[in-house]
Protein backbone atom coordinates (compact mmCIF):
# COMPACT_ATOMS: atom_id res chain seq x y z
CA UNK A 1 0.00 0.00 0.00
CA UNK A 2 1.51 3.29 -1.09
CA UNK A 3 1.95 5.81 1.64
CA UNK A 4 -0.34 8.80 1.17
CA UNK A 5 0.86 12.38 0.95
CA UNK A 6 -0.97 13.49 4.12
CA UNK A 7 2.14 13.18 6.28
CA UNK A 8 3.85 15.79 4.13
CA UNK A 9 0.98 18.30 4.37
CA UNK A 10 0.83 21.55 6.38
CA UNK A 11 -2.30 20.15 8.08
CA UNK A 12 -0.35 17.22 9.51
CA UNK A 13 2.61 19.38 10.53
CA UNK A 14 0.26 21.74 12.40
CA UNK A 15 -1.63 18.86 14.07
CA UNK A 16 1.61 17.19 15.10
CA UNK A 17 3.03 20.38 16.59
CA UNK A 18 -0.22 21.17 18.45
CA UNK A 19 -0.34 17.61 19.82
CA UNK A 20 3.25 17.81 21.08
CA UNK A 21 2.58 21.22 22.65
CA UNK A 22 -0.56 19.93 24.41
CA UNK A 23 1.39 16.93 25.73
CA UNK A 24 4.29 19.10 26.93
CA UNK A 25 6.73 17.72 24.33
CA UNK A 26 6.92 14.42 26.26
CA UNK A 27 5.81 10.84 25.66
CA UNK A 28 2.36 10.52 27.31
CA UNK A 29 3.17 7.14 28.90
CA UNK A 30 3.48 7.75 32.66
CA UNK A 31 7.06 7.54 33.87
CA UNK A 32 8.59 7.40 30.39
CA UNK A 33 12.05 8.95 30.47
CA UNK A 34 12.85 8.75 26.77
CA UNK A 35 14.57 11.89 25.46
CA UNK A 36 12.19 14.33 23.85
CA UNK A 37 13.98 14.43 20.49
CA UNK A 38 12.52 11.02 19.59
CA UNK A 39 8.85 11.99 19.78
CA UNK A 40 6.22 10.86 17.32
CA UNK A 41 2.60 11.92 16.90
CA UNK A 42 0.42 8.79 16.97
CA UNK A 43 -3.13 8.40 15.69
CA UNK A 44 -5.06 6.54 18.40
CA UNK A 45 -7.63 5.33 15.88
CA UNK A 46 -6.18 4.55 12.48
CA UNK A 47 -6.76 7.17 9.81
CA UNK A 48 -7.81 6.07 6.32
CA UNK A 49 -5.01 5.90 3.76
CA UNK A 50 -6.02 9.06 1.88
CA UNK A 51 -4.15 12.24 0.99
CA UNK A 52 -6.46 14.85 2.49
CA UNK A 53 -7.28 15.59 6.14
CA UNK A 54 -10.02 13.38 7.65
CA UNK A 55 -12.15 13.30 10.79
CA UNK A 56 -9.37 11.16 12.31
CA UNK A 57 -6.84 13.97 11.93
CA UNK A 58 -7.87 15.87 15.06
CA UNK A 59 -6.20 16.35 18.43
CA UNK A 60 -8.74 14.13 20.22
CA UNK A 61 -7.32 11.26 18.13
CA UNK A 62 -3.62 12.01 18.47
CA UNK A 63 -1.07 11.54 21.23
CA UNK A 64 2.63 12.08 21.70
CA UNK A 65 4.70 8.91 22.01
CA UNK A 66 8.41 8.28 22.16
CA UNK A 67 9.92 6.05 19.49
CA UNK A 68 10.02 3.10 21.88
CA UNK A 69 6.37 3.29 22.89
CA UNK A 70 5.29 4.01 19.31
CA UNK A 71 7.10 0.88 18.12
CA UNK A 72 5.48 -1.11 20.93
CA UNK A 73 1.97 -0.54 19.58
CA UNK A 74 2.80 0.09 15.91
CA UNK A 75 0.41 -1.29 13.35
CA UNK A 76 1.61 -4.35 11.52
CA UNK A 77 1.19 -4.88 7.76
CA UNK A 78 -2.31 -6.26 8.44
CA UNK A 79 -3.34 -2.95 10.03
CA UNK A 80 -3.72 -4.55 13.49
CA UNK A 81 -1.87 -2.96 16.35
CA UNK A 82 0.68 -4.91 18.32
CA UNK A 83 -0.55 -5.76 21.83
CA UNK A 84 -4.01 -4.49 20.77
CA UNK A 85 -2.56 -0.99 21.13
CA UNK A 86 -2.04 -1.37 24.88
CA UNK A 87 1.02 0.45 26.14
CA UNK A 88 3.13 -1.28 28.76
CA UNK A 89 4.15 0.84 31.72
CA UNK A 90 6.87 -0.86 33.73
CA UNK A 91 6.28 -0.64 37.45
CA UNK A 92 2.85 0.93 37.09
CA UNK A 93 -0.73 0.04 36.30
CA UNK A 94 -2.13 1.20 32.99
CA UNK A 95 -3.50 4.33 34.72
CA UNK A 96 -0.01 5.25 35.90
CA UNK A 97 -0.48 4.20 39.54
CA UNK A 98 2.77 2.65 40.85
CA UNK A 99 2.66 -1.11 41.48
CA UNK A 100 5.02 -0.80 44.46
CA UNK A 101 2.80 -0.75 47.59
CA UNK A 102 5.48 1.31 49.37
CA UNK A 103 5.54 4.05 46.73
CA UNK A 104 4.89 7.50 48.31
CA UNK A 105 1.73 7.91 46.23
CA UNK A 106 0.10 5.13 48.28
CA UNK A 107 0.80 6.76 51.67
CA UNK A 108 -2.29 8.03 53.44
CA UNK A 109 -2.53 11.79 53.65
CA UNK A 110 0.18 12.47 51.09
ZN1 LIG B 1 7.66 6.60 25.94
PDB file of C-alpha atoms and ligand atoms in Angstrom:
ATOM      1  CA  UNK A   1       0.000   0.000   0.000  1.00  0.00           C
ATOM      2  CA  UNK A   2       1.515   3.288  -1.094  1.00  0.00           C
ATOM      3  CA  UNK A   3       1.947   5.811   1.637  1.00  0.00           C
ATOM      4  CA  UNK A   4      -0.341   8.796   1.167  1.00  0.00           C
ATOM      5  CA  UNK A   5       0.857  12.379   0.954  1.00  0.00           C
ATOM      6  CA  UNK A   6      -0.973  13.493   4.119  1.00  0.00           C
ATOM      7  CA  UNK A   7       2.139  13.178   6.275  1.00  0.00           C
ATOM      8  CA  UNK A   8       3.851  15.793   4.131  1.00  0.00           C
ATOM      9  CA  UNK A   9       0.977  18.303   4.368  1.00  0.00           C
ATOM     10  CA  UNK A  10       0.834  21.547   6.380  1.00  0.00           C
ATOM     11  CA  UNK A  11      -2.301  20.153   8.085  1.00  0.00           C
ATOM     12  CA  UNK A  12      -0.349  17.224   9.514  1.00  0.00           C
ATOM     13  CA  UNK A  13       2.609  19.379  10.535  1.00  0.00           C
ATOM     14  CA  UNK A  14       0.262  21.741  12.405  1.00  0.00           C
ATOM     15  CA  UNK A  15      -1.631  18.862  14.069  1.00  0.00           C
ATOM     16  CA  UNK A  16       1.614  17.187  15.098  1.00  0.00           C
ATOM     17  CA  UNK A  17       3.026  20.383  16.589  1.00  0.00           C
ATOM     18  CA  UNK A  18      -0.216  21.173  18.447  1.00  0.00           C
ATOM     19  CA  UNK A  19      -0.336  17.608  19.823  1.00  0.00           C
ATOM     20  CA  UNK A  20       3.253  17.807  21.085  1.00  0.00           C
ATOM     21  CA  UNK A  21       2.581  21.217  22.649  1.00  0.00           C
ATOM     22  CA  UNK A  22      -0.562  19.927  24.409  1.00  0.00           C
ATOM     23  CA  UNK A  23       1.392  16.926  25.728  1.00  0.00           C
ATOM     24  CA  UNK A  24       4.289  19.104  26.934  1.00  0.00           C
ATOM     25  CA  UNK A  25       6.732  17.717  24.327  1.00  0.00           C
ATOM     26  CA  UNK A  26       6.915  14.425  26.257  1.00  0.00           C
ATOM     27  CA  UNK A  27       5.806  10.836  25.663  1.00  0.00           C
ATOM     28  CA  UNK A  28       2.356  10.523  27.314  1.00  0.00           C
ATOM     29  CA  UNK A  29       3.171   7.139  28.905  1.00  0.00           C
ATOM     30  CA  UNK A  30       3.481   7.749  32.656  1.00  0.00           C
ATOM     31  CA  UNK A  31       7.064   7.542  33.871  1.00  0.00           C
ATOM     32  CA  UNK A  32       8.589   7.395  30.388  1.00  0.00           C
ATOM     33  CA  UNK A  33      12.050   8.954  30.465  1.00  0.00           C
ATOM     34  CA  UNK A  34      12.851   8.752  26.774  1.00  0.00           C
ATOM     35  CA  UNK A  35      14.570  11.888  25.459  1.00  0.00           C
ATOM     36  CA  UNK A  36      12.192  14.331  23.848  1.00  0.00           C
ATOM     37  CA  UNK A  37      13.979  14.434  20.490  1.00  0.00           C
ATOM     38  CA  UNK A  38      12.521  11.022  19.593  1.00  0.00           C
ATOM     39  CA  UNK A  39       8.845  11.990  19.781  1.00  0.00           C
ATOM     40  CA  UNK A  40       6.217  10.858  17.323  1.00  0.00           C
ATOM     41  CA  UNK A  41       2.600  11.920  16.897  1.00  0.00           C
ATOM     42  CA  UNK A  42       0.425   8.791  16.974  1.00  0.00           C
ATOM     43  CA  UNK A  43      -3.126   8.405  15.695  1.00  0.00           C
ATOM     44  CA  UNK A  44      -5.059   6.542  18.404  1.00  0.00           C
ATOM     45  CA  UNK A  45      -7.631   5.327  15.880  1.00  0.00           C
ATOM     46  CA  UNK A  46      -6.184   4.547  12.482  1.00  0.00           C
ATOM     47  CA  UNK A  47      -6.760   7.174   9.807  1.00  0.00           C
ATOM     48  CA  UNK A  48      -7.814   6.067   6.325  1.00  0.00           C
ATOM     49  CA  UNK A  49      -5.015   5.903   3.756  1.00  0.00           C
ATOM     50  CA  UNK A  50      -6.019   9.057   1.880  1.00  0.00           C
ATOM     51  CA  UNK A  51      -4.148  12.236   0.987  1.00  0.00           C
ATOM     52  CA  UNK A  52      -6.456  14.854   2.494  1.00  0.00           C
ATOM     53  CA  UNK A  53      -7.283  15.591   6.142  1.00  0.00           C
ATOM     54  CA  UNK A  54     -10.018  13.376   7.652  1.00  0.00           C
ATOM     55  CA  UNK A  55     -12.150  13.301  10.791  1.00  0.00           C
ATOM     56  CA  UNK A  56      -9.369  11.162  12.313  1.00  0.00           C
ATOM     57  CA  UNK A  57      -6.837  13.966  11.930  1.00  0.00           C
ATOM     58  CA  UNK A  58      -7.873  15.873  15.058  1.00  0.00           C
ATOM     59  CA  UNK A  59      -6.200  16.352  18.432  1.00  0.00           C
ATOM     60  CA  UNK A  60      -8.738  14.134  20.218  1.00  0.00           C
ATOM     61  CA  UNK A  61      -7.316  11.265  18.127  1.00  0.00           C
ATOM     62  CA  UNK A  62      -3.622  12.014  18.471  1.00  0.00           C
ATOM     63  CA  UNK A  63      -1.068  11.542  21.230  1.00  0.00           C
ATOM     64  CA  UNK A  64       2.630  12.076  21.700  1.00  0.00           C
ATOM     65  CA  UNK A  65       4.698   8.910  22.014  1.00  0.00           C
ATOM     66  CA  UNK A  66       8.415   8.282  22.156  1.00  0.00           C
ATOM     67  CA  UNK A  67       9.923   6.054  19.486  1.00  0.00           C
ATOM     68  CA  UNK A  68      10.019   3.103  21.877  1.00  0.00           C
ATOM     69  CA  UNK A  69       6.367   3.289  22.891  1.00  0.00           C
ATOM     70  CA  UNK A  70       5.293   4.010  19.313  1.00  0.00           C
ATOM     71  CA  UNK A  71       7.103   0.881  18.119  1.00  0.00           C
ATOM     72  CA  UNK A  72       5.478  -1.108  20.927  1.00  0.00           C
ATOM     73  CA  UNK A  73       1.970  -0.539  19.578  1.00  0.00           C
ATOM     74  CA  UNK A  74       2.803   0.090  15.905  1.00  0.00           C
ATOM     75  CA  UNK A  75       0.405  -1.293  13.349  1.00  0.00           C
ATOM     76  CA  UNK A  76       1.608  -4.354  11.520  1.00  0.00           C
ATOM     77  CA  UNK A  77       1.195  -4.883   7.765  1.00  0.00           C
ATOM     78  CA  UNK A  78      -2.306  -6.265   8.443  1.00  0.00           C
ATOM     79  CA  UNK A  79      -3.340  -2.949  10.028  1.00  0.00           C
ATOM     80  CA  UNK A  80      -3.724  -4.547  13.488  1.00  0.00           C
ATOM     81  CA  UNK A  81      -1.866  -2.961  16.354  1.00  0.00           C
ATOM     82  CA  UNK A  82       0.684  -4.912  18.319  1.00  0.00           C
ATOM     83  CA  UNK A  83      -0.549  -5.763  21.832  1.00  0.00           C
ATOM     84  CA  UNK A  84      -4.008  -4.491  20.769  1.00  0.00           C
ATOM     85  CA  UNK A  85      -2.558  -0.993  21.128  1.00  0.00           C
ATOM     86  CA  UNK A  86      -2.039  -1.374  24.884  1.00  0.00           C
ATOM     87  CA  UNK A  87       1.025   0.451  26.144  1.00  0.00           C
ATOM     88  CA  UNK A  88       3.128  -1.282  28.765  1.00  0.00           C
ATOM     89  CA  UNK A  89       4.154   0.844  31.719  1.00  0.00           C
ATOM     90  CA  UNK A  90       6.868  -0.860  33.733  1.00  0.00           C
ATOM     91  CA  UNK A  91       6.279  -0.643  37.454  1.00  0.00           C
ATOM     92  CA  UNK A  92       2.853   0.929  37.088  1.00  0.00           C
ATOM     93  CA  UNK A  93      -0.732   0.040  36.302  1.00  0.00           C
ATOM     94  CA  UNK A  94      -2.128   1.203  32.993  1.00  0.00           C
ATOM     95  CA  UNK A  95      -3.502   4.327  34.719  1.00  0.00           C
ATOM     96  CA  UNK A  96      -0.010   5.247  35.905  1.00  0.00           C
ATOM     97  CA  UNK A  97      -0.482   4.198  39.544  1.00  0.00           C
ATOM     98  CA  UNK A  98       2.771   2.653  40.851  1.00  0.00           C
ATOM     99  CA  UNK A  99       2.658  -1.109  41.481  1.00  0.00           C
ATOM    100  CA  UNK A 100       5.018  -0.795  44.458  1.00  0.00           C
ATOM    101  CA  UNK A 101       2.796  -0.752  47.594  1.00  0.00           C
ATOM    102  CA  UNK A 102       5.484   1.314  49.373  1.00  0.00           C
ATOM    103  CA  UNK A 103       5.536   4.053  46.730  1.00  0.00           C
ATOM    104  CA  UNK A 104       4.890   7.497  48.311  1.00  0.00           C
ATOM    105  CA  UNK A 105       1.734   7.908  46.227  1.00  0.00           C
ATOM    106  CA  UNK A 106       0.098   5.127  48.283  1.00  0.00           C
ATOM    107  CA  UNK A 107       0.796   6.764  51.666  1.00  0.00           C
ATOM    108  CA  UNK A 108      -2.285   8.030  53.443  1.00  0.00           C
ATOM    109  CA  UNK A 109      -2.529  11.788  53.654  1.00  0.00           C
ATOM    110  CA  UNK A 110       0.180  12.475  51.090  1.00  0.00           C
TER     111      UNK A 110
HETATM  112 ZN1  LIG B   1       7.658   6.604  25.941  1.00  0.00          ZN
END
